[in-house]
Coordinates of C-alpha atoms in Angstrom, one line a residue:
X1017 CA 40.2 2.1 -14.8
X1018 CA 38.1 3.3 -17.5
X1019 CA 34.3 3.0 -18.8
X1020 CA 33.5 2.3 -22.2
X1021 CA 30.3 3.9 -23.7
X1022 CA 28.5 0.2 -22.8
X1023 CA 29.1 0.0 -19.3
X1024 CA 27.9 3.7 -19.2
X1025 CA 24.3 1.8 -21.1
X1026 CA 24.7 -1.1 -18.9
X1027 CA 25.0 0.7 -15.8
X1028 CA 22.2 2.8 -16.9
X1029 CA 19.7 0.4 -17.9
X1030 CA 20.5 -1.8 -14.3
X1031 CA 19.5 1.9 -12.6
X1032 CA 16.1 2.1 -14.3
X1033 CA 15.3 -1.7 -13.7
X1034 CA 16.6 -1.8 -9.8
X1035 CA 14.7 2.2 -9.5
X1036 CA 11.5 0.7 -11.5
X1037 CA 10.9 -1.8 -9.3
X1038 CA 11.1 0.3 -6.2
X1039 CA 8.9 2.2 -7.4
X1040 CA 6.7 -0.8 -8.0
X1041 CA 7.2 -2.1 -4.7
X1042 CA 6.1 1.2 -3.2
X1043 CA 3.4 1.1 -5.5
X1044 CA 1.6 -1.7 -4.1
X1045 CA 2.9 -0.6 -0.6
X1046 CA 0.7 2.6 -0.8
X1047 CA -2.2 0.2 -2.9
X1048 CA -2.4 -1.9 -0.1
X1049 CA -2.0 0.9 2.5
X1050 CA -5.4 2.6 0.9
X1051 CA -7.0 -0.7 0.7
X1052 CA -7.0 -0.5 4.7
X1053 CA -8.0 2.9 5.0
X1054 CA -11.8 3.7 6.0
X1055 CA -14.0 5.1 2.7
X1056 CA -16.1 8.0 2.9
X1057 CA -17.5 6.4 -0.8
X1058 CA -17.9 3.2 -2.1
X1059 CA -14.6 2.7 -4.1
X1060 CA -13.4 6.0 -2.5
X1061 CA -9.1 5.8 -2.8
X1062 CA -6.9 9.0 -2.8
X1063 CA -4.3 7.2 -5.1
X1064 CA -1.0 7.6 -3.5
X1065 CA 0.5 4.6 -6.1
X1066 CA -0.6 7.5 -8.6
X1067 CA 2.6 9.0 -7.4
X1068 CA 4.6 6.9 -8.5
X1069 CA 3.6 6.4 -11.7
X1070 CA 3.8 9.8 -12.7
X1071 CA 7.0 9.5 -10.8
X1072 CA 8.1 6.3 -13.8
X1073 CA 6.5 8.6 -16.6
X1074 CA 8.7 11.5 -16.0
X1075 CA 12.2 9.4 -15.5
X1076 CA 11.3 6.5 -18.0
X1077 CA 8.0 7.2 -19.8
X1078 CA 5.0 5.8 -20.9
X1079 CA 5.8 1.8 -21.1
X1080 CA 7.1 2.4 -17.5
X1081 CA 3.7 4.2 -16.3
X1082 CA 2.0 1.6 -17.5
X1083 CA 4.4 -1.3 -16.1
X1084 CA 4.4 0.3 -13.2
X1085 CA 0.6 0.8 -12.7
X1086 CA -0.5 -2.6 -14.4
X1087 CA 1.6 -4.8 -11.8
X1088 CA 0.8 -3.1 -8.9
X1089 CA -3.1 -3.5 -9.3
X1090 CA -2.4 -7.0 -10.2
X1091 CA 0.4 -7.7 -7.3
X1092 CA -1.6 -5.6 -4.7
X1093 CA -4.9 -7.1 -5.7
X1094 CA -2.7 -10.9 -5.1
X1095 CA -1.7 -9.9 -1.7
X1096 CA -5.0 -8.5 -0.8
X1097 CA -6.8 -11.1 -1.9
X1098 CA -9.1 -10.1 -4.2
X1099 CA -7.8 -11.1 -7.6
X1100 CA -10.0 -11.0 -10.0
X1101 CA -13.0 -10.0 -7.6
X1102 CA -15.4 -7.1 -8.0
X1103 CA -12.7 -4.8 -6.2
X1104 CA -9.9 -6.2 -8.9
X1105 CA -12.1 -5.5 -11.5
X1106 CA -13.3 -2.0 -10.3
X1107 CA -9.1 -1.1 -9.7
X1108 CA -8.3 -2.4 -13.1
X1109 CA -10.6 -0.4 -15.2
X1110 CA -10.0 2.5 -13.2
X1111 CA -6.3 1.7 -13.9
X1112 CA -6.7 1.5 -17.5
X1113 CA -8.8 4.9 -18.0
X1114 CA -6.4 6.7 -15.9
X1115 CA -3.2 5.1 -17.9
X1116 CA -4.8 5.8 -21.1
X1117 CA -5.8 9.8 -20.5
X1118 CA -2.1 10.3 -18.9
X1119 CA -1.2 8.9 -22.2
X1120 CA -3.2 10.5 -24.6
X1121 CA -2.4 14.1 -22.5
X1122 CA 1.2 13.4 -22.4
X1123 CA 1.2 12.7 -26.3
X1124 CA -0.9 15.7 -27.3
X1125 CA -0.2 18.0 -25.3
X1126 CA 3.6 17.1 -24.9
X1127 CA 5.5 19.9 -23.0
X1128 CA 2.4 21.5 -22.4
X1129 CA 1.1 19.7 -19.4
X1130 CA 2.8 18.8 -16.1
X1131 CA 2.8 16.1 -13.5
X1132 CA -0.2 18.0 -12.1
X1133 CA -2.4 18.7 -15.0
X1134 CA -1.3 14.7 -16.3
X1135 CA -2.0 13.5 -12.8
X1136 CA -5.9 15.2 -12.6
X1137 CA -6.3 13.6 -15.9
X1138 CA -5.5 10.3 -14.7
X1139 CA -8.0 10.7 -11.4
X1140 CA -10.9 11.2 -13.7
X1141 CA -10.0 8.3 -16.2
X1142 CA -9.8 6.4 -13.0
X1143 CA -13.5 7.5 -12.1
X1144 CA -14.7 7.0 -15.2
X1145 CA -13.4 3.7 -15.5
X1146 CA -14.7 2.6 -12.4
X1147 CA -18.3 3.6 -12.6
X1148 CA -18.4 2.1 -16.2
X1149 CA -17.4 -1.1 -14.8
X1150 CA -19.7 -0.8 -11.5
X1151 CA -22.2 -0.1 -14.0
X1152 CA -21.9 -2.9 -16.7
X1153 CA -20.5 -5.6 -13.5
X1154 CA -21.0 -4.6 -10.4
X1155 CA -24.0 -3.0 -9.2
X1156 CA -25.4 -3.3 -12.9
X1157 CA -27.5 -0.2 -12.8
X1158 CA -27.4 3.5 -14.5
X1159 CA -28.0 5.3 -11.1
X1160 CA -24.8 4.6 -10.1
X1161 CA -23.5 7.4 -12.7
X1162 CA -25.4 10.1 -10.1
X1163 CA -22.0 9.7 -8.0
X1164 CA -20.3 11.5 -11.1
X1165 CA -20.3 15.0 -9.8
X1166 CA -19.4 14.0 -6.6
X1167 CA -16.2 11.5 -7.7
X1168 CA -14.8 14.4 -10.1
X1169 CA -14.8 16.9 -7.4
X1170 CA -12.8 14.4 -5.4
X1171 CA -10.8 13.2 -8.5
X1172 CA -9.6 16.8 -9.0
X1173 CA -8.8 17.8 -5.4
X1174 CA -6.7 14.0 -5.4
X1175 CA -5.4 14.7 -8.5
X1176 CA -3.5 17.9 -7.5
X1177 CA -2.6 16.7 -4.2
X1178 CA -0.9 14.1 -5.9
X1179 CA 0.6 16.0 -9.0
X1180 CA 2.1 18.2 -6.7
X1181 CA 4.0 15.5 -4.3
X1182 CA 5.2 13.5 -7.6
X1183 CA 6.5 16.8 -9.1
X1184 CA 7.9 17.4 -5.5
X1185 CA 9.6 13.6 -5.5
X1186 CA 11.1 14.2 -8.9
X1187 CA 13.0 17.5 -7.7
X1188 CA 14.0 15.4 -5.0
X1189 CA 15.1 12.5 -7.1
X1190 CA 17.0 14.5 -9.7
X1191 CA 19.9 15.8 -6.9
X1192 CA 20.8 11.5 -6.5
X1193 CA 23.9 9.9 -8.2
X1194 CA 21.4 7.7 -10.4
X1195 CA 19.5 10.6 -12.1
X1196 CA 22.5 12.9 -12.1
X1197 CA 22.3 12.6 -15.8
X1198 CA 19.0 13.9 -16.6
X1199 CA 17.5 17.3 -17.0
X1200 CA 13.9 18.1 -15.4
X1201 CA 11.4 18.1 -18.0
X1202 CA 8.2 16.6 -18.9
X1203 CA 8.0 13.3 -19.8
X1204 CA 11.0 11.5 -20.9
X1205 CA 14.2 13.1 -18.9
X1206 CA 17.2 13.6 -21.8
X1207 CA 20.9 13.2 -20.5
X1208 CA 22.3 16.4 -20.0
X1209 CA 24.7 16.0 -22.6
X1210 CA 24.7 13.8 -26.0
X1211 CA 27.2 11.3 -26.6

C-alpha cells in the first residue's frame, strides 16, 4: 500500500491537532497544579503551562502559542472557578503581555533568540500585565508597581528555569515518530526535506 502526498498532509495535520491538545490539556493540568500551590507573593506562579507554550511555538508557531495559552487560562480559570474573577482577570492580562513579547521577540529577533531568552520575555510581559491590571482593577492603586523589582527578579529566574525544561522537552520530542520530520530550530520546525 502506498501514501499519496495528501495522506502524508492529512496525517500530519491530525498529528499537530491530537499533539496540540495534549499539550493544552497539560497546560491547564500544570495551571491548575500552581493554582494549589502556596504563594510567597500575591499572584506569585512559577508558570509551568509556560512550558508548553514555548513547547507549541517551536513545533507549530505563533497561532499555536497563543491557542495554546489563550484556552488554558480560560479552561483552567472554568475548572477552578474563577472565571472572569479578579484572579481570571489578573491571569489573562498576564497571558496577553507574555504572548505578545514572545511574539514580538520571535518576529524580530527570529533565529536570534531561543526558547530561553523567548521564555524570560514572556515572564516579564506576564508581570507587567498583571500589575497593570491589579493596578487599573484590582487593588486600584500605583503602590502596587513597588513589587516591580521584586516580580522581575523572580520573572527572570522562572523564565530560565522554564526556557531550559521546554528546550529540554523539544530535544526530547524531536527523537518520536510524530516529529521525525522536523529539524530543531527556532520557531517554526521545517521538514527535513522538501517535497
Amino acid at each position: 500500500m502506498t501514501c499519496s502526498v495528501g495522506d502524508d498532509q492529512h496525517l500530519a495535520q491530525t498529528r499537530q491537532r491530537v499533539f496540540m491538545a495534549l499539550f493544552i490539556a497539560l497546560a491547564v493540568g500544570l495551571h491548575t497544579f500552581e493554582v494549589l500551590l502556596p504563594n510567597p507573593l500575591p499572584w506569585f506562579r512559577i508558570g509551568l503551562a509556560n512550558i508548553l507554550a514555548l513547547t507549541a511555538l517551536s513545533f507549530y508557531g505563533l497561532r499555536a502559542m497563543w491557542i495554546l495559552s489563550l484556552s488554558r487560562v480560560f479552561i483552567g480559570s472554568l475548572l477552578i472557578g474563577n472565571l472572569f474573577g479578579p484572579g481570571f482577570l489578573l491571569s489573562f492580562t498576564g497571558v496577553l503581555g507574555a504572548c505578545l513579547l514572545m511574539s514580538a521577540g520571535a518576529i524580530l529577533l527570529k533565529r536570534g533568540i531561543g526558547l530561553v531568552g523567548l521564555s524570560v520575555l514572556g515572564a516579564t510581559g506576564h508581570v507587567f500585565g498583571q500589575l497593570l491590571i491589579a493596578d487599573l482593577v484590582v487593588v486600584q492603586h500605583q503602590a502596587i508597581w513597588l513589587l516591580l523589582p521584586v516580580f522581575l527578579l523572580v520573572a527572570l529566574v522562572s523564565g530560565v528555569i522554564n526556557g531550559l525544561v521546554s528546550d529540554l522537552l523539544v530535544d526530547y520530542l524531536l527523537r518520536h515518530p510524530a516529529f521525525s520530520t522536523v529539524r530543531k530550530g527556532f520557531g517554526y520546525h521545517f521538514p527535513t526535506e522538501e517535497k
